[in-house]
Short mmCIF file of C-alpha atoms in Angstrom, two decimals:
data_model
loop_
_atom_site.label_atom_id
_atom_site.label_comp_id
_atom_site.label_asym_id
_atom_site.label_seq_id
_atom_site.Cartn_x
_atom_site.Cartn_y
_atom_site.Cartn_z
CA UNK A 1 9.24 -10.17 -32.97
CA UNK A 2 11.54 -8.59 -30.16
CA UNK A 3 11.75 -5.08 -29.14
CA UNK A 4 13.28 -2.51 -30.57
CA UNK A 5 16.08 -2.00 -27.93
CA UNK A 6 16.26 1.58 -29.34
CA UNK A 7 13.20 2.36 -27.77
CA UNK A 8 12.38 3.74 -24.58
CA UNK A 9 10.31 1.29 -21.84
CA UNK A 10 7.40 2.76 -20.94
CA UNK A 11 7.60 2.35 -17.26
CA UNK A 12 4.87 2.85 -14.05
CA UNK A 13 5.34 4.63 -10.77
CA UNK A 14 3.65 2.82 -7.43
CA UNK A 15 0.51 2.99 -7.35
CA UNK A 16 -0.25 2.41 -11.13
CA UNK A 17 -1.89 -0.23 -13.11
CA UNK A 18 0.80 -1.77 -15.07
CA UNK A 19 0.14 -5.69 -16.85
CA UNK A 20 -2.73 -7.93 -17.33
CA UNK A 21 -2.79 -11.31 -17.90
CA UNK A 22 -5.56 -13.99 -17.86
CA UNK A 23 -5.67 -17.82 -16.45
CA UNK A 24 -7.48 -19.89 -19.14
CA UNK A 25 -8.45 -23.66 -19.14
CA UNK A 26 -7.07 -24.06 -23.00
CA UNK A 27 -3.72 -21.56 -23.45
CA UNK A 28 -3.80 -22.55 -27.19
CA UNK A 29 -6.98 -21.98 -27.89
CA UNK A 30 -7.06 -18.64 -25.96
CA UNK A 31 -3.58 -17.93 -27.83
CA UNK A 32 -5.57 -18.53 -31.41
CA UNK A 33 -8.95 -16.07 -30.05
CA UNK A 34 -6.66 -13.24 -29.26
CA UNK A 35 -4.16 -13.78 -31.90
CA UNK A 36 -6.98 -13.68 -34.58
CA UNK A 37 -8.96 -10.84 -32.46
CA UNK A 38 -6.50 -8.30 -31.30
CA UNK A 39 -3.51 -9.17 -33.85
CA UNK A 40 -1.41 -10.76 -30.73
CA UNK A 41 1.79 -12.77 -31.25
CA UNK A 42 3.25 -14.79 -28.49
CA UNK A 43 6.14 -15.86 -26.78
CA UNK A 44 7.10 -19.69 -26.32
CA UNK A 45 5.14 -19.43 -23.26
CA UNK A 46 7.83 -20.79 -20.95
CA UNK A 47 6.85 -20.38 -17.19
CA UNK A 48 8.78 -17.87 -15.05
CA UNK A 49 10.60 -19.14 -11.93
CA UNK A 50 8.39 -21.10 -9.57
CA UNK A 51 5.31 -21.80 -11.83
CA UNK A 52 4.47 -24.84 -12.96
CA UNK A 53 2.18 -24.04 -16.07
CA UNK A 54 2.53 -22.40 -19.18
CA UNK A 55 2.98 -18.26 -19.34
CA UNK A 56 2.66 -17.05 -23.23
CA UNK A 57 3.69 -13.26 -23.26
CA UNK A 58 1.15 -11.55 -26.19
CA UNK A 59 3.13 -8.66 -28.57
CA UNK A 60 1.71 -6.32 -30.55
CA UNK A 61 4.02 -5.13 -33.16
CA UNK A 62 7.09 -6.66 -31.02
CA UNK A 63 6.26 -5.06 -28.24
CA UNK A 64 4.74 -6.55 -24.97
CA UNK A 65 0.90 -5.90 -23.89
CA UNK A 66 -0.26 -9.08 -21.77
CA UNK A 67 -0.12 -12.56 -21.13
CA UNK A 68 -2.27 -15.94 -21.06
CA UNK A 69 -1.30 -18.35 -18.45
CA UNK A 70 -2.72 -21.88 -17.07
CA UNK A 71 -6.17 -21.75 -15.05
CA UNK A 72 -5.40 -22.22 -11.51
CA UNK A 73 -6.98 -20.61 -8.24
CA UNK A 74 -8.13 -17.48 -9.96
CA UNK A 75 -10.82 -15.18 -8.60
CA UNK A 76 -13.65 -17.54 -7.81
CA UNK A 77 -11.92 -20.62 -9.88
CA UNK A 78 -12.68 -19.20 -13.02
CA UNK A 79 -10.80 -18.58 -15.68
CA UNK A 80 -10.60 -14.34 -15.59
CA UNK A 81 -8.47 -11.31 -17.01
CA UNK A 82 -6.19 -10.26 -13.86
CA UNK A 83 -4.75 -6.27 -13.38
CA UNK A 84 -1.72 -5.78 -11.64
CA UNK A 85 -0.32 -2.49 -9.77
CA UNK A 86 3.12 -1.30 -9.55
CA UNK A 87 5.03 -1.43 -6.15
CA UNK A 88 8.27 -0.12 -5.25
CA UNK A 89 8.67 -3.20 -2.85
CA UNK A 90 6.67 -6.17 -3.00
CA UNK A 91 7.30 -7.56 0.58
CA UNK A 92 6.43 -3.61 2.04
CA UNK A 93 3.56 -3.30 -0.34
CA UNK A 94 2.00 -6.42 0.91
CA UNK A 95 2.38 -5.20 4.79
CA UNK A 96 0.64 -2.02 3.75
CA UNK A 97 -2.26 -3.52 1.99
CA UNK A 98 -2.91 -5.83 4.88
CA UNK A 99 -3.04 -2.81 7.31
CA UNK A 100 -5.24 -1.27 4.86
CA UNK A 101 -7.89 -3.71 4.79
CA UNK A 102 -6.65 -6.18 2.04
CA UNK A 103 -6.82 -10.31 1.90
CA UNK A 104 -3.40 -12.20 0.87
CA UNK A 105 -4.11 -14.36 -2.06
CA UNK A 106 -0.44 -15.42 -2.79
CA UNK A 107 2.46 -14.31 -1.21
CA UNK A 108 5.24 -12.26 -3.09
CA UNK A 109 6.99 -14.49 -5.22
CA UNK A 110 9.87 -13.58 -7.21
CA UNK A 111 9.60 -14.51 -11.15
CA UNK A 112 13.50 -14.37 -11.87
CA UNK A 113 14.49 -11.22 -14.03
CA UNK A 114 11.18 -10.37 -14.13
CA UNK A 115 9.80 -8.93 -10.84
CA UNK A 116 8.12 -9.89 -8.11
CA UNK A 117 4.46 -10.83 -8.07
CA UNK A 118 1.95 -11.34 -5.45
CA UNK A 119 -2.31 -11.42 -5.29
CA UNK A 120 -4.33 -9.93 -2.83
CA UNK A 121 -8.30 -9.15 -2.45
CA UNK A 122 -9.69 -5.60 -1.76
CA UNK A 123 -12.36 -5.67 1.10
CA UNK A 124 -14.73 -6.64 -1.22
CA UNK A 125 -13.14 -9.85 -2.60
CA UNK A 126 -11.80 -7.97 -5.98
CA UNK A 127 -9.13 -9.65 -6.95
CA UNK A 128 -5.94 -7.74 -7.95
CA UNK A 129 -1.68 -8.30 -8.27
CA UNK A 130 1.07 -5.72 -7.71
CA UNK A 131 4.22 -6.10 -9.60
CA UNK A 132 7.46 -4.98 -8.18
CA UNK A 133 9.20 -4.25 -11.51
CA UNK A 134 12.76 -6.14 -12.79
CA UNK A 135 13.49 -6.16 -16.25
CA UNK A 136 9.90 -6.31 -17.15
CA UNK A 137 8.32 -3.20 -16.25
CA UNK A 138 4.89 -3.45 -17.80
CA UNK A 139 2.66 -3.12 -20.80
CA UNK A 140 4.54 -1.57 -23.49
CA UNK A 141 1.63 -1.73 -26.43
CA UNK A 142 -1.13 0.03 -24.70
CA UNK A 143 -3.99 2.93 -25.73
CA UNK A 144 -3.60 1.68 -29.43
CA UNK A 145 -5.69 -0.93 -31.63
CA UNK A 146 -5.12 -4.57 -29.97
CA UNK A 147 -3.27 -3.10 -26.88
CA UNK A 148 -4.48 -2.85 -23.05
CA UNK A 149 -6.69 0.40 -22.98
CA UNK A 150 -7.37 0.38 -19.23
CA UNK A 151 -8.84 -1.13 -16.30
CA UNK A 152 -12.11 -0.84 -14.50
CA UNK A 153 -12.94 -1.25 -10.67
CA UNK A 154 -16.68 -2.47 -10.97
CA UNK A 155 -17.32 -2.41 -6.87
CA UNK A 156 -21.03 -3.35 -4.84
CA UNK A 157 -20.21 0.12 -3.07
CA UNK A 158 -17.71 2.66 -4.23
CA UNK A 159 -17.63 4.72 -1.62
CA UNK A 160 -16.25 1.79 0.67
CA UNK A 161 -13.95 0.98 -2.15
CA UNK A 162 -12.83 4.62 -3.26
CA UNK A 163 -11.50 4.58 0.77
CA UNK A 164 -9.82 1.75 0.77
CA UNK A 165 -8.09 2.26 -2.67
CA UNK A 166 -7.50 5.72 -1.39
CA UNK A 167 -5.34 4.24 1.69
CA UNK A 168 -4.00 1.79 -0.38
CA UNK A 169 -2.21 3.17 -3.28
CA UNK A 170 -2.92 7.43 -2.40
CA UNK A 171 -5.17 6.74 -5.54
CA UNK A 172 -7.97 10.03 -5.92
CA UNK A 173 -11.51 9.91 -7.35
CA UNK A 174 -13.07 12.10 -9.52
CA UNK A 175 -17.12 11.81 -9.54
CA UNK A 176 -17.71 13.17 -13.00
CA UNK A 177 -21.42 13.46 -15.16
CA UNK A 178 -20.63 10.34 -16.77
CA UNK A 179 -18.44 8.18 -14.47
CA UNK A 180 -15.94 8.00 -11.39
CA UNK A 181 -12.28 8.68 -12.49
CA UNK A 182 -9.53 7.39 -10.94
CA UNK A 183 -6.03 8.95 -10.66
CA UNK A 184 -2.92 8.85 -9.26
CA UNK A 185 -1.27 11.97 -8.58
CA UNK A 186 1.90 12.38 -10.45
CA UNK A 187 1.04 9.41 -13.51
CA UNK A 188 0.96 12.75 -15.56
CA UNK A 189 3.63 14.38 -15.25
CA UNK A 190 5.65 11.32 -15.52
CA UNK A 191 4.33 10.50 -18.69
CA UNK A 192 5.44 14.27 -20.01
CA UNK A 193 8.53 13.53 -18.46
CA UNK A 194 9.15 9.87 -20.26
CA UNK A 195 7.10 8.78 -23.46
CA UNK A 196 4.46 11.32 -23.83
CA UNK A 197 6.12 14.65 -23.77
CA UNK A 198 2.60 16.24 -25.65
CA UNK A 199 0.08 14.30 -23.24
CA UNK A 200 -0.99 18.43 -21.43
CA UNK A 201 -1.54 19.75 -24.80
CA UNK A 202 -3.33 17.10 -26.63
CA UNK A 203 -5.67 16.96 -22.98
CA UNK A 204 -6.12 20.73 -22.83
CA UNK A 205 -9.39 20.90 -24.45
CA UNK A 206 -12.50 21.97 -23.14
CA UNK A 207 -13.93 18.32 -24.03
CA UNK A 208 -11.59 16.93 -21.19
CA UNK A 209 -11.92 16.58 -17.62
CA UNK A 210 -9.06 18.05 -14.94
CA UNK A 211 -6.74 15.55 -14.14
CA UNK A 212 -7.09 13.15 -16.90
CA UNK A 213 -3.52 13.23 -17.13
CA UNK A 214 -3.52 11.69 -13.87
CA UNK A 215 -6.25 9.00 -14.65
CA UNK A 216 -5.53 5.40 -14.17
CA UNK A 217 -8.90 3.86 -14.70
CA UNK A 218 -12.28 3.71 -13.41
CA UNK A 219 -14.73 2.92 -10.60
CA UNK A 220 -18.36 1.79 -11.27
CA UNK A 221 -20.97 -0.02 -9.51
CA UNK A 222 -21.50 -4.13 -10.15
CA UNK A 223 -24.03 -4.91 -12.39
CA UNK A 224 -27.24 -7.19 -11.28
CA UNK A 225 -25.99 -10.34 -10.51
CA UNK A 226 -21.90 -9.02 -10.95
CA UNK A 227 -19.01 -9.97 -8.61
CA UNK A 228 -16.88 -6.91 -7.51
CA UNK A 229 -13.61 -7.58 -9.51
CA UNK A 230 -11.48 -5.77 -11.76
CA UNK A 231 -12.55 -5.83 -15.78
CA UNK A 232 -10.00 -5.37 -18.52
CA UNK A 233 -10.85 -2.98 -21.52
CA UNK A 234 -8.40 -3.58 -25.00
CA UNK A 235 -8.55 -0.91 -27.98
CA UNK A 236 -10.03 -2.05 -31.63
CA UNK A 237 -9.91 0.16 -34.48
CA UNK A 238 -13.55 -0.95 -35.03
CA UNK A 239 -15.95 -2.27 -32.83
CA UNK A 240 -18.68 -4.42 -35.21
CA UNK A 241 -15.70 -5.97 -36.76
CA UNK A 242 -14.07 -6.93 -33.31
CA UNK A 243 -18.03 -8.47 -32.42
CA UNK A 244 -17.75 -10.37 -36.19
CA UNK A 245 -14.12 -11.55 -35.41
CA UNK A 246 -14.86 -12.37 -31.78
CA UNK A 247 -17.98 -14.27 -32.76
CA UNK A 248 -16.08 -15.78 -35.69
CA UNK A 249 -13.70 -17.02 -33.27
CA UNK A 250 -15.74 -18.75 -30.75
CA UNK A 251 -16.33 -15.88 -28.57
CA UNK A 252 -19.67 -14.50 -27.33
CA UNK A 253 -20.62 -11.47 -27.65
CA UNK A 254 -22.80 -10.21 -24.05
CA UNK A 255 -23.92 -6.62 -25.21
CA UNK A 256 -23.08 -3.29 -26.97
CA UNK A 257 -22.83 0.05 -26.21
CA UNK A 258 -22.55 3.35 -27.93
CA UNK A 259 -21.25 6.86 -25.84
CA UNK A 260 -20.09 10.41 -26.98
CA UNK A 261 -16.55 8.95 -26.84
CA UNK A 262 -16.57 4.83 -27.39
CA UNK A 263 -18.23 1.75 -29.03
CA UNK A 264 -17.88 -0.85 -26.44
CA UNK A 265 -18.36 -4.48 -27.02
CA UNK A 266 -18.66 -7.03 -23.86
CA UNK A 267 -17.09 -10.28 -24.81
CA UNK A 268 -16.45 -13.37 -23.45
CA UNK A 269 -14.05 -15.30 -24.47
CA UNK A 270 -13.85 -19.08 -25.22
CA UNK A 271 -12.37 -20.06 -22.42
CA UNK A 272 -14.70 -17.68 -20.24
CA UNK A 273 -13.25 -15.00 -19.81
CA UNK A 274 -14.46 -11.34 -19.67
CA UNK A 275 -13.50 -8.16 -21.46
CA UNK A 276 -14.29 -5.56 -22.82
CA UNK A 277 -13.44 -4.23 -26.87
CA UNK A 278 -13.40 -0.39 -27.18
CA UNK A 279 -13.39 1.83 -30.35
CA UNK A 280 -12.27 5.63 -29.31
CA UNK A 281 -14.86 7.75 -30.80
CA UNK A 282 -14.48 11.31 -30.02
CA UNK A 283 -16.60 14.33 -30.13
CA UNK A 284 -16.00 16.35 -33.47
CA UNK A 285 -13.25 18.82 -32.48
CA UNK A 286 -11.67 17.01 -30.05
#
């Protein structure tokens, strides 16, 4: 199913997380787990310009929300759910996060009509992308059941990696009771300004934090034994039947967790892969 060309794009400013895909060992087999999980239907899976593998664009209700691609060199050789960053300019982006501390994993590379793509390492050896938008500016289905909810920065200190995302992307942190918030200045008021004209008033309860207009995702510590890298969260409309269906479907599911606003699943896909499956729960009143 296409997109309705009637529609507006939902589009990113610099400095926001806009796409995720993941490198698996089996794209048909991870195309058939998400498919059945989140609802996802896909693309041909031609690859873009200069790739070699396959690159299956996932829709949810025709419009775009991620990709699987082929396994290749992905963070630590494993197969892994990658978050990518808007850029105004790939090639001055890349100079930038070099200066501010960054590792090149793969130099800008343009993927036709697209953008232009490139991997890099934080300080810490998280793995991220920035995307210098073309035609494709990002996630359209997103914050809904089977979209991209968010992304997470789980980081072995985040005071070392609150500065360095700080430098690189003017990204601000927000150490709140039950987490660290990240925002970028500005996401806000371009989402009043584009496809979410109500976004201050539905946020102007007591319930929810300054700035949350802002947000972007958040920063935690690793867990015993974790990598630093960056972990992908997608919406359900019900958690236990997202564990059923994941299990169903030859995923494994690695724990649960209940909070005053989500049921949270930690899954693992067949292929290996690591996500998370979120069910908003909000306080009465909210």
């Amino acid at each position: 199913m296409a997109e309705d060309a009637g529609v507006q794009k939902r589009t990113y400013p610099a400095g926001v997380p806009c796409w995720v895909d993941s490198q698996q060992p089996d794209v048909a087999a991870a195309r058939e787990f998400y498919g059945g999980l989140l609802g996802w239907e896909f693309d041909g899976g031609t690859a873009p310009p200069g790739d070699t593998g396959s690159y299956a664009i996932a829709r949810l209700g025709g419009q775009e929300t991620a990709a699987i691609t082929d396994l290749d060199a992905g963070p630590h050789g494993v197969p892994a759910w990658n978050t990518y960053i808007a850029v105004d300019d790939a090639e001055a982006a890349v100079r930038h996060l070099l200066s501010a501390g960054a590792t090149l994993k793969s130099a800008p590379a343009d993927t036709g009509v697209g953008g232009v793509r490139a991997s890099l390492a934080d300080p810490e050896g998280a793995e991220f992308r920035i995307w210098q938008p073309g035609e494709r500016p990002g996630a359209q289905a997103v914050n809904l059941p089977g979209g991209w909810n968010f992304s997470d920065l789980h980081a072995a200190d985040t005071e070392a990696a609150a500065d360095f995302y700080a430098r690189a992307f003017a990204w601000e942190f927000d150490r709140l009771d039950f987490g660290i918030m990240i925002r970028r200045p500005g996401y806000g008021d371009h989402l009043e300004a584009t496809v979410d004209p109500g976004i201050r008033a539905r946020q102007s309860g007591d319930l929810v934090p300054g700035g949350f207009a802002d947000a972007v995702g958040w920063l935690a510590p690793v867990a015993p034994g974790e990598r630093p890298h960056w972990h992908v969260t997608f919406t359900v409309a019900d958690r236990d039947r997202a564990v059923q269906e994941a299990e169903r479907l030859g995923g494994h599911v690695l724990g649960q967790d209940d909070t005053m606003w989500t049921r949270t699943a930690l899954v693992r896909d067949p292929g290996g892969a690591v996500f998370t499956a979120s069910q908003f729960t909000p306080p009465s009143g909210f």
